[in-house]
Amino acid sequence: MNRKGYLSTQIATHENFSNAYWGYSAGKHGRREVRLFEADLDENLANLLHAYATRTWRTSPYVAKEVFYPKHRIVHKSAVPDHTIQWAALLPVERWLMDTFYYRSPACVPGKGTHFFVRQEMQELTRCSQAELYYLVQLDIHHYFLNIDHQLMSLCIRKKIKDPILLHFIDEFINSFLQGIVLGVKLSQLLSGLYLAPFDRIALNCFGIADDPEKYRYWQSRYVTDSIVTCRTAAEAAEINRGVEYLNQKFNGFVRRGLYSYSRFADNIVIKHSDKVFLRLMVELAIMTLTRDFLLPVNKNWAIRPTWMGNDLCGYVFYHDRLMLRKKNKKALCRQVAKLRKKGLTDREIELACASRVGFAIHAQTRHLLKKLNMEKRLGAVIRNRRKKAPFEGMTAEQKRSVEDLICLERDNEEDKLILLIDYKVEDSVIEKNDDGSCKQRIAIRYKKVD
């Protein structure tokens, strides 16, 4: 990929800095520091623009803050000018840089995020059989943001950008934090995704062992030896009895196919495979690559286990046939409801107080839980009932499908998603509104699947 230059001509404009401020301050105008900055907005933006263009900007000292939920962290707050100038530096390049990320690594990407990743994982598990994805492993990088190396991060950004002013600004931001990069600002999210983007491509290619004959022979012999040493069942013994040549060919097929079921959410790496021995070797290579080439330690609590045991990730537990809420989150919701009921709050007041937890829970199979808590009748259910209305006569609501079912993603077979367009209709949306209060337009199509 060619590096991009001359980006500062797009960044160092009053319009870009103004858009950056309004983008950052959306929903924050009640804060005192935001109101003070906005009181003399034009002059403040002009000062920021001049500091960026002349390379005289220096990041303000951070204010540390302890966070105890969902786990203990130390995040750092920045001043409003810092947020504004970082937003301005990102606006022209953010979408372009994030388009270079692996599509199954959606953390911190606008329009994607946690639930996009959850849907991807569930679609893969429901589409593939247990035999195809029988084993899984989850690797967790220890204190990811704090262990990002400054020099490697600077080299990584230089592989994408060659504009000297923007590079100077990013280097100053990286070095403004003593160890790693700061947790809690927008620019850190982009840099954290960019830091591990090369690792994703290396992992998909089985860490390049097919490109080095000596390395390939070593890991091939390891696969044969480990298959024999770890044999425990009659099925595994039958595989070994087919001979060393068969095991070598099996290993060769795995390497050629690559890690077809690899995904990453921030610092959580998930790999699924049908062969436990091969998966263990890939874990060794992953840990070796992370510690040697990226200087990132991996927590030692990883374990290879069958997928039917479930994978606890992002607040949910993933199975082939269902998505469950994490037990800790379920208990926290029940305890919060019980505590509020003891205080004498009404059901409506409890719903409002627990809205964020309930909104997170409804994506999993929690219908019975919400019914027990008397929270099954919510606004979201009303909206979903509106969406169930069939757009064409003679159709039922159960025949409706999401547009995501029609999109052909990477590694999907286009022949399986060919459709014949029969009819279409453009009508007002019952959910989404424009800024002036009018209804947005939506399109519905009637199609037939082509066999």
GROMACS .gro file of C-alpha atoms in nm:
model
  451
    1MET     CA    1   0.000   0.000   0.000
    2ASN     CA    2   0.131   0.344  -0.094
    3ARG     CA    3   0.197   0.589   0.187
    4LYS     CA    4  -0.003   0.909   0.193
    5GLY     CA    5   0.151   1.253   0.201
    6TYR     CA    6   0.039   1.616   0.181
    7LEU     CA    7  -0.230   1.544   0.440
    8SER     CA    8  -0.167   1.861   0.638
    9THR     CA    9  -0.315   2.068   0.356
   10GLN     CA   10  -0.646   1.903   0.445
   11ILE     CA   11  -0.588   1.907   0.822
   12ALA     CA   12  -0.467   2.265   0.873
   13THR     CA   13  -0.790   2.438   0.773
   14HIS     CA   14  -1.036   2.630   0.986
   15GLU     CA   15  -1.323   2.418   0.853
   16ASN     CA   16  -1.154   2.093   0.955
   17PHE     CA   17  -1.073   2.220   1.306
   18SER     CA   18  -1.429   2.348   1.344
   19ASN     CA   19  -1.571   2.011   1.239
   20ALA     CA   20  -1.332   1.842   1.481
   21TYR     CA   21  -1.451   2.053   1.773
   22TRP     CA   22  -1.820   1.998   1.703
   23GLY     CA   23  -1.757   1.627   1.656
   24TYR     CA   24  -1.578   1.599   1.990
   25SER     CA   25  -1.817   1.825   2.185
   26ALA     CA   26  -2.139   1.652   2.072
   27GLY     CA   27  -2.330   1.571   2.392
   28LYS     CA   28  -2.069   1.745   2.610
   29HIS     CA   29  -2.185   2.109   2.601
   30GLY     CA   30  -2.295   2.093   2.963
   31ARG     CA   31  -1.936   2.052   3.082
   32ARG     CA   32  -1.768   2.359   3.224
   33GLU     CA   33  -1.441   2.320   3.033
   34VAL     CA   34  -1.629   2.281   2.704
   35ARG     CA   35  -1.833   2.597   2.768
   36LEU     CA   36  -1.517   2.792   2.848
   37PHE     CA   37  -1.349   2.678   2.527
   38GLU     CA   38  -1.660   2.757   2.324
   39ALA     CA   39  -1.688   3.109   2.469
   40ASP     CA   40  -1.400   3.219   2.245
   41LEU     CA   41  -1.419   2.942   1.989
   42ASP     CA   42  -1.277   3.112   1.678
   43GLU     CA   43  -0.963   3.236   1.854
   44ASN     CA   44  -0.905   2.903   2.029
   45LEU     CA   45  -0.937   2.713   1.701
   46ALA     CA   46  -0.702   2.959   1.530
   47ASN     CA   47  -0.441   2.906   1.804
   48LEU     CA   48  -0.469   2.527   1.769
   49LEU     CA   49  -0.438   2.549   1.391
   50HIS     CA   50  -0.126   2.768   1.419
   51ALA     CA   51   0.033   2.534   1.677
   52TYR     CA   52  -0.027   2.234   1.451
   53ALA     CA   53   0.103   2.400   1.135
   54THR     CA   54   0.419   2.534   1.305
   55ARG     CA   55   0.486   2.208   1.497
   56THR     CA   56   0.482   2.390   1.831
   57TRP     CA   57   0.195   2.193   1.987
   58ARG     CA   58   0.265   2.020   2.318
   59THR     CA   59   0.016   1.784   2.480
   60SER     CA   60  -0.119   1.905   2.815
   61PRO     CA   61  -0.053   1.699   3.131
   62TYR     CA   62  -0.295   1.412   3.178
   63VAL     CA   63  -0.529   1.375   3.475
   64ALA     CA   64  -0.541   1.016   3.602
   65LYS     CA   65  -0.872   0.859   3.702
   66GLU     CA   66  -0.937   0.515   3.851
   67VAL     CA   67  -1.218   0.306   3.703
   68PHE     CA   68  -1.340  -0.001   3.891
   69TYR     CA   69  -1.610  -0.132   3.654
   70PRO     CA   70  -1.608  -0.366   3.468
   71LYS     CA   71  -1.252  -0.410   3.595
   72HIS     CA   72  -0.992  -0.195   3.763
   73ARG     CA   73  -0.822   0.042   3.520
   74ILE     CA   74  -0.648   0.377   3.528
   75VAL     CA   75  -0.767   0.605   3.248
   76HIS     CA   76  -0.640   0.953   3.177
   77LYS     CA   77  -0.834   1.267   3.095
   78SER     CA   78  -0.713   1.529   2.848
   79ALA     CA   79  -0.801   1.895   2.812
   80VAL     CA   80  -1.052   2.016   2.552
   81PRO     CA   81  -0.782   2.168   2.323
   82ASP     CA   82  -0.600   1.833   2.318
   83HIS     CA   83  -0.914   1.646   2.215
   84THR     CA   84  -0.995   1.904   1.948
   85ILE     CA   85  -0.654   1.902   1.780
   86GLN     CA   86  -0.641   1.521   1.789
   87TRP     CA   87  -0.983   1.501   1.626
   88ALA     CA   88  -0.868   1.750   1.362
   89ALA     CA   89  -0.559   1.541   1.285
   90LEU     CA   90  -0.770   1.227   1.249
   91LEU     CA   91  -1.067   1.346   1.044
   92PRO     CA   92  -0.905   1.332   0.697
   93VAL     CA   93  -0.725   0.998   0.755
   94GLU     CA   94  -0.927   0.802   1.009
   95ARG     CA   95  -1.158   0.622   0.766
   96TRP     CA   96  -0.874   0.548   0.524
   97LEU     CA   97  -0.653   0.401   0.798
   98MET     CA   98  -0.935   0.193   0.947
   99ASP     CA   99  -1.017   0.050   0.605
  100THR     CA  100  -0.676  -0.119   0.618
  101PHE     CA  101  -0.773  -0.313   0.932
  102TYR     CA  102  -0.877  -0.677   0.911
  103TYR     CA  103  -1.257  -0.682   0.882
  104ARG     CA  104  -1.288  -0.925   1.175
  105SER     CA  105  -1.106  -0.682   1.402
  106PRO     CA  106  -1.377  -0.415   1.448
  107ALA     CA  107  -1.280  -0.269   1.787
  108CYS     CA  108  -1.286   0.114   1.799
  109VAL     CA  109  -1.404   0.134   1.435
  110PRO     CA  110  -1.692   0.383   1.388
  111GLY     CA  111  -2.015   0.206   1.297
  112LYS     CA  112  -1.890  -0.130   1.421
  113GLY     CA  113  -1.770  -0.207   1.773
  114THR     CA  114  -1.879  -0.470   2.025
  115HIS     CA  115  -2.212  -0.584   1.884
  116PHE     CA  116  -2.078  -0.594   1.529
  117PHE     CA  117  -1.808  -0.832   1.655
  118VAL     CA  118  -2.066  -1.035   1.847
  119ARG     CA  119  -2.278  -1.078   1.532
  120GLN     CA  120  -1.972  -1.184   1.333
  121GLU     CA  121  -1.879  -1.449   1.588
  122MET     CA  122  -2.233  -1.587   1.609
  123GLN     CA  123  -2.273  -1.595   1.230
  124GLU     CA  124  -1.953  -1.796   1.201
  125LEU     CA  125  -2.048  -2.040   1.477
  126THR     CA  126  -2.400  -2.097   1.343
  127ARG     CA  127  -2.279  -2.129   0.982
  128CYS     CA  128  -2.002  -2.380   1.059
  129SER     CA  129  -2.048  -2.721   1.215
  130GLN     CA  130  -1.889  -2.825   1.543
  131ALA     CA  131  -1.662  -3.064   1.355
  132GLU     CA  132  -1.522  -2.778   1.146
  133LEU     CA  133  -1.468  -2.547   1.446
  134TYR     CA  134  -1.438  -2.790   1.735
  135TYR     CA  135  -1.158  -2.624   1.935
  136LEU     CA  136  -1.095  -2.262   2.030
  137VAL     CA  137  -0.841  -2.057   2.219
  138GLN     CA  138  -0.857  -1.699   2.345
  139LEU     CA  139  -0.536  -1.504   2.397
  140ASP     CA  140  -0.542  -1.189   2.609
  141ILE     CA  141  -0.255  -0.939   2.586
  142HIS     CA  142  -0.144  -0.817   2.928
  143HIS     CA  143  -0.205  -0.442   2.973
  144TYR     CA  144  -0.210  -0.382   2.599
  145PHE     CA  145  -0.209   0.000   2.593
  146LEU     CA  146   0.066   0.027   2.855
  147ASN     CA  147   0.292  -0.219   2.671
  148ILE     CA  148   0.277  -0.063   2.324
  149ASP     CA  149   0.634   0.024   2.231
  150HIS     CA  150   0.688   0.387   2.126
  151GLN     CA  151   0.951   0.313   1.863
  152LEU     CA  152   0.752   0.032   1.701
  153MET     CA  153   0.438   0.249   1.706
  154SER     CA  154   0.623   0.529   1.526
  155LEU     CA  155   0.756   0.286   1.265
  156CYS     CA  156   0.409   0.143   1.216
  157ILE     CA  157   0.251   0.482   1.145
  158ARG     CA  158   0.533   0.567   0.902
  159LYS     CA  159   0.436   0.269   0.687
  160LYS     CA  160   0.106   0.444   0.620
  161ILE     CA  161   0.182   0.818   0.632
  162LYS     CA  162   0.471   1.031   0.507
  163ASP     CA  163   0.340   1.380   0.581
  164PRO     CA  164   0.613   1.535   0.807
  165ILE     CA  165   0.383   1.769   1.001
  166LEU     CA  166   0.130   1.497   1.085
  167LEU     CA  167   0.409   1.254   1.176
  168HIS     CA  168   0.561   1.512   1.410
  169PHE     CA  169   0.223   1.562   1.577
  170ILE     CA  170   0.166   1.187   1.624
  171ASP     CA  171   0.519   1.133   1.756
  172GLU     CA  172   0.467   1.411   2.009
  173PHE     CA  173   0.142   1.247   2.122
  174ILE     CA  174   0.303   0.903   2.153
  175ASN     CA  175   0.595   1.036   2.357
  176SER     CA  176   0.369   1.248   2.579
  177PHE     CA  177   0.294   0.936   2.784
  178LEU     CA  178   0.579   0.776   2.973
  179GLN     CA  179   0.496   0.409   2.907
  180GLY     CA  180   0.281   0.284   2.622
  181ILE     CA  181   0.002   0.508   2.498
  182VAL     CA  182  -0.264   0.678   2.705
  183LEU     CA  183  -0.597   0.501   2.758
  184GLY     CA  184  -0.904   0.716   2.715
  185VAL     CA  185  -0.857   0.939   2.409
  186LYS     CA  186  -0.964   0.898   2.046
  187LEU     CA  187  -0.619   0.895   1.887
  188SER     CA  188  -0.510   0.608   2.114
  189GLN     CA  189  -0.792   0.390   1.982
  190LEU     CA  190  -0.677   0.431   1.623
  191LEU     CA  191  -0.311   0.373   1.709
  192SER     CA  192  -0.394   0.060   1.912
  193GLY     CA  193  -0.575  -0.092   1.614
  194LEU     CA  194  -0.297   0.007   1.377
  195TYR     CA  195  -0.029  -0.147   1.602
  196LEU     CA  196  -0.168  -0.501   1.574
  197ALA     CA  197  -0.297  -0.479   1.215
  198PRO     CA  198   0.025  -0.639   1.079
  199PHE     CA  199  -0.010  -0.923   1.330
  200ASP     CA  200  -0.358  -1.002   1.195
  201ARG     CA  201  -0.221  -1.049   0.844
  202ILE     CA  202   0.070  -1.260   0.972
  203ALA     CA  203  -0.166  -1.481   1.175
  204LEU     CA  204  -0.403  -1.538   0.882
  205ASN     CA  205  -0.105  -1.668   0.684
  206CYS     CA  206  -0.008  -1.911   0.964
  207PHE     CA  207   0.281  -1.682   1.062
  208GLY     CA  208   0.460  -1.728   0.731
  209ILE     CA  209   0.590  -2.079   0.795
  210ALA     CA  210   0.505  -2.182   0.438
  211ASP     CA  211   0.749  -1.919   0.304
  212ASP     CA  212   1.050  -2.060   0.490
  213PRO     CA  213   1.135  -2.428   0.404
  214GLU     CA  214   1.346  -2.480   0.716
  215LYS     CA  215   1.079  -2.336   0.944
  216TYR     CA  216   0.810  -2.534   0.764
  217ARG     CA  217   0.993  -2.866   0.810
  218TYR     CA  218   1.042  -2.796   1.182
  219TRP     CA  219   0.674  -2.722   1.251
  220GLN     CA  220   0.565  -3.011   1.031
  221SER     CA  221   0.777  -3.253   1.234
  222ARG     CA  222   0.642  -3.095   1.554
  223TYR     CA  223   0.288  -3.157   1.432
  224VAL     CA  224   0.359  -3.525   1.366
  225THR     CA  225   0.541  -3.574   1.697
  226ASP     CA  226   0.280  -3.391   1.905
  227SER     CA  227  -0.002  -3.584   1.735
  228ILE     CA  228   0.158  -3.909   1.845
  229VAL     CA  229   0.248  -3.794   2.198
  230THR     CA  230  -0.095  -3.641   2.275
  231CYS     CA  231  -0.302  -3.927   2.130
  232ARG     CA  232  -0.581  -4.007   2.377
  233THR     CA  233  -0.884  -4.139   2.186
  234ALA     CA  234  -0.958  -4.416   1.938
  235ALA     CA  235  -1.032  -4.160   1.665
  236GLU     CA  236  -0.692  -3.996   1.716
  237ALA     CA  237  -0.522  -4.336   1.710
  238ALA     CA  238  -0.693  -4.418   1.382
  239GLU     CA  239  -0.559  -4.093   1.234
  240ILE     CA  240  -0.204  -4.173   1.346
  241ASN     CA  241  -0.225  -4.528   1.208
  242ARG     CA  242  -0.269  -4.385   0.860
  243GLY     CA  243   0.100  -4.301   0.864
  244VAL     CA  244   0.341  -4.010   0.882
  245GLU     CA  245   0.287  -3.916   0.518
  246TYR     CA  246  -0.084  -3.870   0.585
  247LEU     CA  247  -0.010  -3.644   0.884
  248ASN     CA  248   0.234  -3.442   0.673
  249GLN     CA  249  -0.030  -3.391   0.404
  250LYS     CA  250  -0.286  -3.298   0.667
  251PHE     CA  251  -0.051  -3.037   0.810
  252ASN     CA  252   0.019  -2.905   0.460
  253GLY     CA  253  -0.355  -2.863   0.399
  254PHE     CA  254  -0.399  -2.669   0.722
  255VAL     CA  255  -0.111  -2.434   0.637
  256ARG     CA  256  -0.234  -2.374   0.282
  257ARG     CA  257  -0.582  -2.290   0.406
  258GLY     CA  258  -0.453  -2.056   0.675
  259LEU     CA  259  -0.627  -1.958   0.997
  260TYR     CA  260  -0.968  -1.917   0.834
  261SER     CA  261  -1.136  -1.866   1.172
  262TYR     CA  262  -0.926  -1.588   1.326
  263SER     CA  263  -1.072  -1.278   1.490
  264ARG     CA  264  -0.952  -1.009   1.727
  265PHE     CA  265  -1.132  -0.757   1.945
  266ALA     CA  266  -0.882  -0.501   2.075
  267ASP     CA  267  -0.635  -0.715   2.274
  268ASN     CA  268  -0.846  -1.035   2.274
  269ILE     CA  269  -0.742  -1.281   2.002
  270VAL     CA  270  -0.975  -1.572   1.921
  271ILE     CA  271  -0.866  -1.865   1.702
  272LYS     CA  272  -1.089  -2.163   1.623
  273HIS     CA  273  -0.987  -2.482   1.443
  274SER     CA  274  -1.085  -2.845   1.395
  275ASP     CA  275  -0.745  -2.986   1.494
  276LYS     CA  276  -0.625  -2.941   1.851
  277VAL     CA  277  -0.258  -3.017   1.784
  278PHE     CA  278  -0.237  -2.771   1.496
  279LEU     CA  279  -0.414  -2.506   1.704
  280ARG     CA  280  -0.164  -2.551   1.987
  281LEU     CA  281   0.124  -2.496   1.745
  282MET     CA  282  -0.043  -2.180   1.615
  283VAL     CA  283  -0.078  -2.056   1.972
  284GLU     CA  284   0.295  -2.107   2.027
  285LEU     CA  285   0.371  -1.912   1.710
  286ALA     CA  286   0.125  -1.636   1.806
  287ILE     CA  287   0.279  -1.588   2.152
  288MET     CA  288   0.628  -1.601   2.006
  289THR     CA  289   0.543  -1.339   1.742
  290LEU     CA  290   0.369  -1.108   1.990
  291THR     CA  291   0.652  -1.115   2.244
  292ARG     CA  292   0.942  -1.105   1.997
  293ASP     CA  293   0.820  -0.877   1.717
  294PHE     CA  294   0.560  -0.662   1.896
  295LEU     CA  295   0.703  -0.667   2.253
  296LEU     CA  296   0.362  -0.757   2.395
  297PRO     CA  297   0.327  -1.009   2.682
  298VAL     CA  298   0.036  -1.254   2.676
  299ASN     CA  299  -0.153  -1.356   2.988
  300LYS     CA  300  -0.085  -1.715   3.088
  301ASN     CA  301  -0.449  -1.811   3.154
  302TRP     CA  302  -0.517  -1.924   2.796
  303ALA     CA  303  -0.643  -2.276   2.735
  304ILE     CA  304  -0.756  -2.477   2.432
  305ARG     CA  305  -1.105  -2.617   2.483
  306PRO     CA  306  -1.400  -2.742   2.276
  307THR     CA  307  -1.635  -2.478   2.136
  308TRP     CA  308  -1.937  -2.651   2.292
  309MET     CA  309  -1.805  -2.535   2.632
  310GLY     CA  310  -1.864  -2.175   2.524
  311ASN     CA  311  -1.634  -1.876   2.477
  312ASP     CA  312  -1.662  -1.596   2.735
  313LEU     CA  313  -1.589  -1.273   2.549
  314CYS     CA  314  -1.720  -0.913   2.540
  315GLY     CA  315  -1.971  -0.977   2.819
  316TYR     CA  316  -2.134  -1.275   2.645
  317VAL     CA  317  -2.079  -1.651   2.621
  318PHE     CA  318  -2.077  -1.782   2.263
  319TYR     CA  319  -2.211  -2.124   2.165
  320HIS     CA  320  -2.286  -2.277   1.825
  321ASP     CA  321  -2.661  -2.255   1.877
  322ARG     CA  322  -2.709  -1.965   2.119
  323LEU     CA  323  -2.564  -1.650   2.272
  324MET     CA  324  -2.584  -1.620   2.650
  325LEU     CA  325  -2.519  -1.333   2.887
  326ARG     CA  326  -2.208  -1.360   3.103
  327LYS     CA  327  -2.298  -1.485   3.450
  328LYS     CA  328  -2.133  -1.189   3.621
  329ASN     CA  329  -2.338  -0.943   3.414
  330LYS     CA  330  -2.657  -1.138   3.484
  331LYS     CA  331  -2.592  -1.126   3.859
  332ALA     CA  332  -2.510  -0.755   3.847
  333LEU     CA  333  -2.843  -0.681   3.674
  334CYS     CA  334  -3.042  -0.887   3.926
  335ARG     CA  335  -2.866  -0.725   4.222
  336GLN     CA  336  -2.926  -0.376   4.086
  337VAL     CA  337  -3.298  -0.447   4.034
  338ALA     CA  338  -3.331  -0.596   4.383
  339LYS     CA  339  -3.152  -0.300   4.540
  340LEU     CA  340  -3.377  -0.049   4.363
  341ARG     CA  341  -3.692  -0.238   4.460
  342LYS     CA  342  -3.588  -0.228   4.823
  343LYS     CA  343  -3.569   0.149   4.792
  344GLY     CA  344  -3.934   0.151   4.680
  345LEU     CA  345  -3.883   0.261   4.318
  346THR     CA  346  -4.156   0.189   4.064
  347ASP     CA  347  -4.106  -0.054   3.775
  348ARG     CA  348  -4.073   0.236   3.532
  349GLU     CA  349  -3.808   0.405   3.745
  350ILE     CA  350  -3.619   0.076   3.771
  351GLU     CA  351  -3.634   0.033   3.392
  352LEU     CA  352  -3.480   0.376   3.343
  353ALA     CA  353  -3.209   0.314   3.602
  354CYS     CA  354  -3.117  -0.025   3.451
  355ALA     CA  355  -3.159   0.074   3.086
  356SER     CA  356  -2.793   0.029   2.993
  357ARG     CA  357  -2.769  -0.318   3.148
  358VAL     CA  358  -3.099  -0.428   2.995
  359GLY     CA  359  -2.998  -0.287   2.656
  360PHE     CA  360  -2.681  -0.497   2.673
  361ALA     CA  361  -2.870  -0.808   2.787
  362ILE     CA  362  -3.138  -0.812   2.515
  363HIS     CA  363  -2.881  -0.911   2.251
  364ALA     CA  364  -2.845  -1.250   2.422
  365GLN     CA  365  -3.102  -1.514   2.509
  366THR     CA  366  -3.235  -1.339   2.819
  367ARG     CA  367  -3.608  -1.334   2.753
  368HIS     CA  368  -3.687  -1.548   3.056
  369LEU     CA  369  -3.457  -1.340   3.279
  370LEU     CA  370  -3.616  -1.010   3.173
  371LYS     CA  371  -3.961  -1.159   3.220
  372LYS     CA  372  -3.871  -1.258   3.576
  373LEU     CA  373  -3.750  -0.903   3.638
  374ASN     CA  374  -4.072  -0.763   3.484
  375MET     CA  375  -3.879  -0.587   3.207
  376GLU     CA  376  -3.997  -0.768   2.897
  377LYS     CA  377  -4.231  -0.485   2.787
  378ARG     CA  378  -3.988  -0.220   2.673
  379LEU     CA  379  -3.978   0.047   2.407
  380GLY     CA  380  -3.740  -0.168   2.207
  381ALA     CA  381  -4.002  -0.440   2.186
  382VAL     CA  382  -4.254  -0.189   2.052
  383ILE     CA  383  -4.007  -0.074   1.788
  384ARG     CA  384  -3.932  -0.430   1.686
  385ASN     CA  385  -4.302  -0.497   1.645
  386ARG     CA  386  -4.322  -0.199   1.410
  387ARG     CA  387  -4.033  -0.334   1.212
  388LYS     CA  388  -4.209  -0.669   1.175
  389LYS     CA  389  -4.471  -0.515   0.948
  390ALA     CA  390  -4.445  -0.676   0.603
  391PRO     CA  391  -4.370  -0.418   0.330
  392PHE     CA  392  -4.550  -0.609   0.051
  393GLU     CA  393  -4.898  -0.755   0.029
  394GLY     CA  394  -4.913  -1.130   0.055
  395MET     CA  395  -4.599  -1.146   0.269
  396THR     CA  396  -4.567  -1.220   0.639
  397ALA     CA  397  -4.337  -1.049   0.889
  398GLU     CA  398  -4.143  -1.375   0.932
  399GLN     CA  399  -4.033  -1.355   0.568
  400LYS     CA  400  -3.843  -1.030   0.626
  401ARG     CA  401  -3.464  -1.052   0.623
  402SER     CA  402  -3.194  -0.805   0.720
  403VAL     CA  403  -2.974  -0.659   0.449
  404GLU     CA  404  -2.676  -0.816   0.628
  405ASP     CA  405  -2.800  -1.156   0.510
  406LEU     CA  406  -2.752  -1.045   0.148
  407ILE     CA  407  -2.410  -0.883   0.176
  408CYS     CA  408  -2.125  -1.098   0.048
  409LEU     CA  409  -1.836  -1.060   0.289
  410GLU     CA  410  -1.479  -1.171   0.245
  411ARG     CA  411  -1.440  -1.551   0.223
  412ASP     CA  412  -1.810  -1.589   0.133
  413ASN     CA  413  -1.902  -1.763  -0.190
  414GLU     CA  414  -2.078  -1.519  -0.424
  415GLU     CA  415  -2.271  -1.803  -0.588
  416ASP     CA  416  -2.450  -1.869  -0.257
  417LYS     CA  417  -2.584  -1.512  -0.242
  418LEU     CA  418  -2.720  -1.457  -0.594
  419ILE     CA  419  -3.074  -1.313  -0.594
  420LEU     CA  420  -3.335  -1.221  -0.855
  421LEU     CA  421  -3.497  -0.880  -0.794
  422ILE     CA  422  -3.878  -0.904  -0.825
  423ASP     CA  423  -4.006  -0.573  -0.685
  424TYR     CA  424  -3.903  -0.277  -0.470
  425LYS     CA  425  -4.074  -0.006  -0.266
  426VAL     CA  426  -3.954   0.325  -0.116
  427GLU     CA  427  -4.147   0.443   0.189
  428ASP     CA  428  -4.114   0.645   0.510
  429SER     CA  429  -3.926   0.490   0.801
  430VAL     CA  430  -4.125   0.444   1.122
  431ILE     CA  431  -3.809   0.459   1.331
  432GLU     CA  432  -3.552   0.705   1.196
  433LYS     CA  433  -3.608   1.080   1.161
  434ASN     CA  434  -3.421   1.360   0.983
  435ASP     CA  435  -3.293   1.666   1.166
  436ASP     CA  436  -3.603   1.862   1.064
  437GLY     CA  437  -3.834   1.598   1.213
  438SER     CA  438  -3.941   1.441   0.884
  439CYS     CA  439  -3.920   1.065   0.830
  440LYS     CA  440  -3.619   0.919   0.657
  441GLN     CA  441  -3.674   0.712   0.344
  442ARG     CA  442  -3.614   0.340   0.339
  443ILE     CA  443  -3.615   0.088   0.057
  444ALA     CA  444  -3.758  -0.264   0.071
  445ILE     CA  445  -3.696  -0.521  -0.202
  446ARG     CA  446  -3.870  -0.845  -0.283
  447TYR     CA  447  -3.635  -1.104  -0.422
  448LYS     CA  448  -3.594  -1.471  -0.498
  449LYS     CA  449  -3.284  -1.668  -0.420
  450VAL     CA  450  -3.109  -1.805  -0.729
  451ASP     CA  451  -3.007  -2.167  -0.689
   0.00000   0.00000   0.00000
